[in-house]
Amino acid sequence: MAVIDLLELPATAPKNTPLVGLDLGEKTIGVAVSDATRMVASPLELIRKTKFTDDANALFKLMESRHAGGIVIGLPVNMDGTEGVRCQSNRAFARNLLRLRPDLTIAFWDERMSTMAVNRMLVGEADMTRARRADVVDKMAAAWILQGALDRLRNA
């Protein structure tokens, strides 16, 4: 497939398949998955980055185990709406995934403030220590990103 607009995702991803959400960090990839009805996103796993091909294969294995029909990647847009280096990096990640699997369906979702919101929730509501937050924040941010995209699709 290709990188598509989020609102085109329901028409291109197979029906009744979950979507995978990604929060791409410098050292980790937070992975979340939706249910087959695409109503609820849940944190799934944290992939510690090594080599791109190994990271991609770990992601593909997770997608296959969940029969996922598409990917939503968080796009860290600047507060003023411009795209910086991290956006370029996330777009390059998507292009590289498509080189390995041209049949993938990928969309982006504006992830501004997702990590900050998740950290605030983990500290305020869960009273989680910094060390414990480090283990869960990226996969929770992936779920936050995916849930935002699912809500947008439902309200479109």
Coordinates of N, CA and C in Angstrom, one line a residue:
M1 N 0.9 -1.2 0.0 CA 0.0 0.0 0.0 C 0.9 1.2 0.0
A2 N 0.6 2.1 1.0 CA 1.4 3.3 1.0 C 1.0 4.0 2.3
V3 N 1.7 5.2 2.5 CA 1.3 6.1 3.6 C 0.0 6.8 3.1
I4 N -1.1 6.8 3.9 CA -2.3 7.3 3.5 C -2.8 8.3 4.6
D5 N -3.8 9.1 4.2 CA -4.5 9.9 5.2 C -5.2 9.1 6.2
L6 N -5.2 9.5 7.4 CA -5.9 8.7 8.5 C -7.3 8.3 8.1
L7 N -8.1 9.3 7.5 CA -9.5 9.1 7.2 C -9.7 8.0 6.1
E8 N -8.6 7.7 5.4 CA -8.7 6.7 4.3 C -8.4 5.3 4.9
L9 N -8.0 5.2 6.1 CA -7.6 3.9 6.7 C -8.7 2.9 6.8
P10 N -9.9 3.3 7.2 CA -11.0 2.2 7.3 C -11.3 1.6 5.9
A11 N -11.1 2.4 4.8 CA -11.4 1.8 3.5 C -10.3 1.0 3.0
T12 N -9.1 1.1 3.5 CA -8.0 0.4 2.9 C -7.5 -0.8 3.8
A13 N -7.7 -0.7 5.1 CA -7.3 -1.8 6.0 C -8.4 -2.8 6.0
P14 N -8.0 -4.1 6.0 CA -9.1 -5.1 6.1 C -10.1 -4.9 7.2
K15 N -11.3 -5.1 7.0 CA -12.4 -4.9 8.0 C -12.1 -6.0 9.1
N16 N -12.6 -5.6 10.3 CA -12.5 -6.4 11.5 C -11.1 -6.9 11.8
T17 N -10.2 -6.0 11.6 CA -8.8 -6.3 12.0 C -8.3 -5.2 12.9
P18 N -7.5 -5.5 13.9 CA -7.0 -4.4 14.8 C -6.0 -3.5 14.0
L19 N -5.8 -2.4 14.6 CA -4.7 -1.5 14.1 C -3.7 -1.4 15.2
V20 N -2.4 -1.2 14.7 CA -1.3 -1.1 15.6 C -0.9 0.4 15.7
G21 N -0.6 0.9 16.9 CA -0.2 2.3 17.0 C 1.3 2.3 17.5
L22 N 2.1 3.2 17.0 CA 3.5 3.3 17.3 C 3.9 4.7 17.8
D23 N 4.6 4.6 18.9 CA 5.3 5.8 19.4 C 6.8 5.6 19.2
L24 N 7.4 6.3 18.3 CA 8.8 6.1 17.9 C 9.6 7.0 18.8
G25 N 10.4 6.4 19.6 CA 11.4 7.2 20.4 C 12.8 7.0 19.9
E26 N 13.8 7.6 20.5 CA 15.1 7.5 20.1 C 15.7 6.1 20.4
K27 N 15.3 5.5 21.5 CA 15.8 4.2 21.9 C 14.8 3.1 21.9
T28 N 13.5 3.4 21.9 CA 12.5 2.4 21.9 C 11.3 2.7 20.9
I29 N 10.5 1.7 20.7 CA 9.3 1.8 19.9 C 8.2 1.3 20.8
G30 N 7.3 2.2 21.2 CA 6.1 1.8 22.0 C 5.1 1.3 21.0
V31 N 4.5 0.2 21.3 CA 3.5 -0.5 20.4 C 2.2 -0.7 21.2
A32 N 1.1 -0.3 20.6 CA -0.2 -0.5 21.1 C -1.0 -1.2 20.0
V33 N -2.1 -1.8 20.4 CA -3.0 -2.5 19.5 C -4.5 -2.1 19.9
S34 N -5.3 -2.1 18.8 CA -6.7 -1.9 19.1 C -7.4 -3.2 19.1
D35 N -8.7 -3.2 19.5 CA -9.5 -4.4 19.3 C -9.9 -4.5 17.9
A36 N -10.5 -5.6 17.5 CA -10.9 -5.8 16.1 C -12.0 -4.8 15.6
T37 N -12.8 -4.3 16.5 CA -13.8 -3.3 16.2 C -13.2 -1.9 16.1
R38 N -12.0 -1.7 16.5 CA -11.3 -0.4 16.5 C -11.9 0.6 17.4
M39 N -12.3 0.2 18.5 CA -12.9 1.1 19.5 C -11.9 1.4 20.6
V40 N -11.1 0.5 21.1 CA -10.3 0.7 22.2 C -8.8 0.3 21.9
A41 N -7.9 1.2 22.3 CA -6.5 0.9 22.1 C -5.9 0.5 23.5
S42 N -5.0 -0.5 23.4 CA -4.3 -1.0 24.6 C -2.8 -1.0 24.4
P43 N -2.0 -0.7 25.4 CA -0.6 -0.8 25.3 C -0.2 -2.3 25.1
L44 N 0.8 -2.6 24.2 CA 1.1 -3.9 23.9 C 2.5 -4.3 24.3
E45 N 3.5 -3.6 23.8 CA 4.9 -4.0 24.0 C 5.8 -2.8 23.8
L46 N 7.0 -3.0 24.2 CA 8.1 -2.0 24.0 C 9.2 -2.7 23.3
I47 N 9.5 -2.2 22.1 CA 10.6 -2.8 21.3 C 11.8 -1.9 21.5
R48 N 12.9 -2.5 22.1 CA 14.1 -1.7 22.3 C 14.9 -1.7 20.9
K49 N 15.2 -0.5 20.4 CA 15.8 -0.4 19.1 C 17.2 -0.9 19.1
T50 N 17.4 -1.7 18.0 CA 18.8 -2.2 17.7 C 19.1 -1.8 16.3
K51 N 18.9 -2.7 15.3 CA 19.0 -2.4 13.9 C 17.6 -2.3 13.3
F52 N 17.5 -1.4 12.3 CA 16.1 -1.2 11.8 C 15.5 -2.5 11.3
T53 N 16.2 -3.4 10.6 CA 15.6 -4.6 10.1 C 15.1 -5.5 11.3
D54 N 15.9 -5.6 12.3 CA 15.5 -6.4 13.5 C 14.2 -5.7 14.2
D55 N 14.2 -4.4 14.3 CA 13.1 -3.7 14.9 C 11.8 -3.9 14.0
A56 N 12.0 -3.8 12.7 CA 10.8 -4.0 11.8 C 10.3 -5.4 11.9
N57 N 11.2 -6.4 12.0 CA 10.8 -7.8 12.0 C 10.1 -8.1 13.4
A58 N 10.5 -7.5 14.5 CA 9.8 -7.6 15.7 C 8.4 -7.0 15.6
L59 N 8.3 -5.9 15.0 CA 7.0 -5.2 14.8 C 6.1 -6.1 13.9
F60 N 6.6 -6.6 12.8 CA 5.9 -7.5 11.9 C 5.4 -8.7 12.6
K61 N 6.2 -9.3 13.5 CA 5.8 -10.5 14.2 C 4.6 -10.2 15.1
L62 N 4.7 -9.0 15.8 CA 3.6 -8.6 16.7 C 2.3 -8.4 15.8
M63 N 2.5 -7.7 14.7 CA 1.3 -7.5 13.8 C 0.7 -8.8 13.4
E64 N 1.5 -9.7 13.0 CA 1.0 -11.0 12.5 C 0.3 -11.8 13.6
S65 N 0.8 -11.7 14.8 CA 0.2 -12.4 15.9 C -1.1 -11.9 16.3
R66 N -1.4 -10.6 16.0 CA -2.6 -9.9 16.3 C -3.5 -9.8 15.0
H67 N -3.0 -10.2 13.9 CA -3.7 -10.1 12.6 C -4.1 -8.6 12.3
A68 N -3.1 -7.7 12.6 CA -3.3 -6.3 12.4 C -3.5 -5.9 11.0
G69 N -4.3 -5.0 10.7 CA -4.6 -4.6 9.3 C -4.0 -3.2 8.9
G70 N -3.4 -2.5 9.8 CA -2.8 -1.2 9.5 C -2.0 -0.7 10.7
I71 N -1.2 0.4 10.4 CA -0.4 1.0 11.4 C -0.7 2.5 11.5
V72 N -0.8 3.0 12.7 CA -0.9 4.4 12.9 C 0.4 4.8 13.7
I73 N 1.2 5.7 13.1 CA 2.4 6.2 13.6 C 2.2 7.6 14.2
G74 N 2.6 7.8 15.4 CA 2.6 9.2 16.0 C 3.5 10.1 15.3
L75 N 3.1 11.3 15.0 CA 3.9 12.3 14.3 C 4.1 13.5 15.2
P76 N 5.3 13.7 15.7 CA 5.5 14.7 16.7 C 5.6 16.1 16.2
V77 N 4.5 16.6 15.8 CA 4.4 18.0 15.2 C 4.8 19.0 16.3
N78 N 5.5 20.0 15.9 CA 5.8 21.1 16.8 C 4.5 21.8 17.2
M79 N 4.6 22.5 18.4 CA 3.4 23.2 18.9 C 2.9 24.3 17.9
D80 N 3.7 24.8 17.0 CA 3.3 25.8 16.1 C 2.8 25.2 14.8
G81 N 2.7 23.8 14.7 CA 2.2 23.1 13.6 C 3.2 22.8 12.5
T82 N 4.5 23.2 12.7 CA 5.5 22.8 11.8 C 6.1 21.4 12.1
E83 N 6.7 20.9 11.1 CA 7.4 19.6 11.3 C 8.9 19.7 11.4
G84 N 9.5 19.1 12.4 CA 10.9 19.2 12.6 C 11.6 17.9 12.3
V85 N 12.8 17.7 12.8 CA 13.6 16.6 12.6 C 12.9 15.3 13.0
R86 N 12.3 15.3 14.1 CA 11.6 14.0 14.6 C 10.5 13.6 13.6
C87 N 9.8 14.5 13.1 CA 8.7 14.2 12.1 C 9.4 13.6 10.9
Q88 N 10.5 14.2 10.4 CA 11.2 13.6 9.3 C 11.6 12.2 9.5
S89 N 12.1 12.0 10.8 CA 12.6 10.6 11.2 C 11.5 9.6 11.2
N90 N 10.3 10.0 11.7 CA 9.1 9.1 11.7 C 8.6 8.8 10.3
R91 N 8.7 9.8 9.4 CA 8.3 9.6 8.0 C 9.2 8.7 7.3
A92 N 10.5 8.8 7.6 CA 11.5 7.9 7.1 C 11.3 6.5 7.6
F93 N 11.0 6.3 8.8 CA 10.7 5.0 9.4 C 9.5 4.4 8.6
A94 N 8.5 5.1 8.3 CA 7.4 4.6 7.6 C 7.8 4.1 6.2
R95 N 8.6 5.0 5.5 CA 9.1 4.6 4.2 C 9.9 3.4 4.2
N96 N 10.7 3.2 5.2 CA 11.6 2.1 5.3 C 10.8 0.8 5.6
L97 N 9.7 0.9 6.4 CA 8.8 -0.2 6.6 C 8.2 -0.6 5.3
L98 N 7.8 0.3 4.5 CA 7.1 0.0 3.2 C 8.1 -0.6 2.2
R99 N 9.4 -0.3 2.4 CA 10.4 -1.0 1.5 C 10.5 -2.5 1.8
L100 N 10.3 -2.8 3.1 CA 10.3 -4.2 3.5 C 9.0 -4.9 3.3
R101 N 7.9 -4.2 3.5 CA 6.6 -4.7 3.3 C 5.7 -3.7 2.5
P102 N 5.8 -3.8 1.2 CA 5.0 -2.8 0.4 C 3.5 -2.9 0.6
D103 N 3.0 -4.0 1.1 CA 1.6 -4.2 1.3 C 1.0 -3.5 2.5
L104 N 1.9 -2.9 3.4 CA 1.4 -2.3 4.6 C 0.5 -1.0 4.3
T105 N -0.4 -0.8 5.2 CA -1.2 0.4 5.2 C -0.7 1.2 6.4
I106 N -0.2 2.5 6.2 CA 0.3 3.3 7.3 C -0.3 4.7 7.2
A107 N -0.7 5.2 8.4 CA -1.2 6.5 8.5 C -0.5 7.2 9.7
F108 N -0.5 8.5 9.7 CA 0.1 9.3 10.8 C -1.0 10.0 11.6
W109 N -0.7 10.2 12.9 CA -1.6 10.9 13.8 C -0.7 11.9 14.6
D110 N -1.2 13.1 14.7 CA -0.5 14.2 15.4 C -0.4 13.7 16.9
E111 N 0.8 13.6 17.4 CA 1.0 13.1 18.7 C 1.4 14.2 19.7
R112 N 1.2 15.4 19.3 CA 1.7 16.5 20.2 C 1.2 16.2 21.7
M113 N 2.1 16.3 22.6 CA 1.8 16.3 24.0 C 1.5 14.9 24.5
S114 N 1.5 13.8 23.7 CA 1.1 12.5 24.1 C 2.0 12.0 25.3
T115 N 3.3 12.1 25.2 CA 4.2 11.5 26.2 C 4.0 12.4 27.5
M116 N 3.8 13.7 27.4 CA 3.7 14.5 28.5 C 2.3 14.2 29.2
A117 N 1.3 14.0 28.4 CA 0.0 13.6 29.0 C 0.0 12.3 29.7
V118 N 0.7 11.3 29.1 CA 0.8 10.0 29.7 C 1.7 10.1 31.0
N119 N 2.8 10.8 31.0 CA 3.6 11.0 32.2 C 2.7 11.6 33.3
R120 N 2.0 12.6 33.0 CA 1.1 13.3 34.0 C 0.1 12.3 34.6
M121 N -0.5 11.5 33.7 CA -1.4 10.5 34.2 C -0.7 9.5 35.1
L122 N 0.4 9.0 34.7 CA 1.1 8.0 35.5 C 1.6 8.5 36.8
V123 N 2.0 9.7 36.9 CA 2.4 10.3 38.2 C 1.2 10.7 39.0
G124 N 0.2 11.4 38.4 CA -0.9 11.9 39.2 C -1.9 10.8 39.6
E125 N -2.2 9.9 38.7 CA -3.3 8.9 39.0 C -2.7 7.6 39.5
A126 N -1.6 7.2 38.9 CA -1.1 5.9 39.3 C 0.1 6.0 40.3
D127 N 0.5 7.2 40.6 CA 1.6 7.4 41.6 C 2.8 6.5 41.3
M128 N 3.2 6.5 40.0 CA 4.2 5.6 39.5 C 5.6 6.2 39.7
T129 N 6.6 5.4 40.1 CA 7.9 6.0 40.2 C 8.5 6.2 38.8
R130 N 9.6 7.0 38.8 CA 10.2 7.4 37.5 C 10.8 6.1 36.9
A131 N 11.4 5.2 37.6 CA 11.9 4.0 37.1 C 10.9 3.2 36.4
R132 N 9.7 3.0 37.1 CA 8.6 2.2 36.5 C 8.0 2.9 35.3
R133 N 7.9 4.2 35.4 CA 7.3 5.0 34.2 C 8.2 4.7 33.0
A134 N 9.5 4.7 33.1 CA 10.4 4.5 32.0 C 10.1 3.2 31.2
D135 N 9.6 2.2 32.0 CA 9.3 0.9 31.3 C 7.9 0.9 30.6
V136 N 7.1 1.8 30.9 CA 5.7 1.8 30.4 C 5.3 3.0 29.6
V137 N 6.0 4.1 29.7 CA 5.5 5.4 29.1 C 5.4 5.3 27.6
D138 N 6.4 4.7 26.9 CA 6.3 4.7 25.4 C 5.2 3.8 24.9
K139 N 4.9 2.6 25.5 CA 3.8 1.8 25.0 C 2.5 2.5 25.5
M140 N 2.4 3.2 26.6 CA 1.2 3.9 27.0 C 1.0 5.1 26.0
A141 N 2.1 5.8 25.6 CA 2.0 6.9 24.6 C 1.5 6.3 23.3
A142 N 1.9 5.1 22.9 CA 1.4 4.5 21.7 C -0.1 4.3 21.8
A143 N -0.5 3.8 22.9 CA -2.0 3.6 23.1 C -2.7 4.9 23.1
W144 N -2.2 6.0 23.7 CA -2.8 7.3 23.6 C -2.9 7.8 22.2
I145 N -1.8 7.6 21.4 CA -1.8 8.0 20.0 C -2.9 7.2 19.2
L146 N -2.9 5.9 19.4 CA -3.8 5.1 18.6 C -5.3 5.4 19.1
Q147 N -5.5 5.6 20.3 CA -6.9 5.9 20.8 C -7.3 7.2 20.2
G148 N -6.4 8.2 20.1 CA -6.8 9.5 19.5 C -7.2 9.3 18.0
A149 N -6.4 8.5 17.3 CA -6.7 8.2 15.9 C -8.1 7.4 15.8
L150 N -8.3 6.5 16.7 CA -9.6 5.7 16.6 C -10.7 6.6 16.9
D151 N -10.6 7.5 17.9 CA -11.7 8.4 18.2 C -12.0 9.4 17.0
R152 N -10.9 9.8 16.3 CA -11.1 10.6 15.1 C -11.8 9.9 14.0
L153 N -11.4 8.6 13.8 CA -12.1 7.8 12.8 C -13.6 7.6 13.1
R154 N -13.9 7.4 14.4 CA -15.2 7.1 14.8 C -16.1 8.4 14.6
N155 N -15.5 9.6 14.8 CA -16.2 10.8 14.7 C -16.2 11.5 13.4
A156 N -15.6 10.8 12.4 CA -15.4 11.4 11.1 C -16.7 11.4 10.3

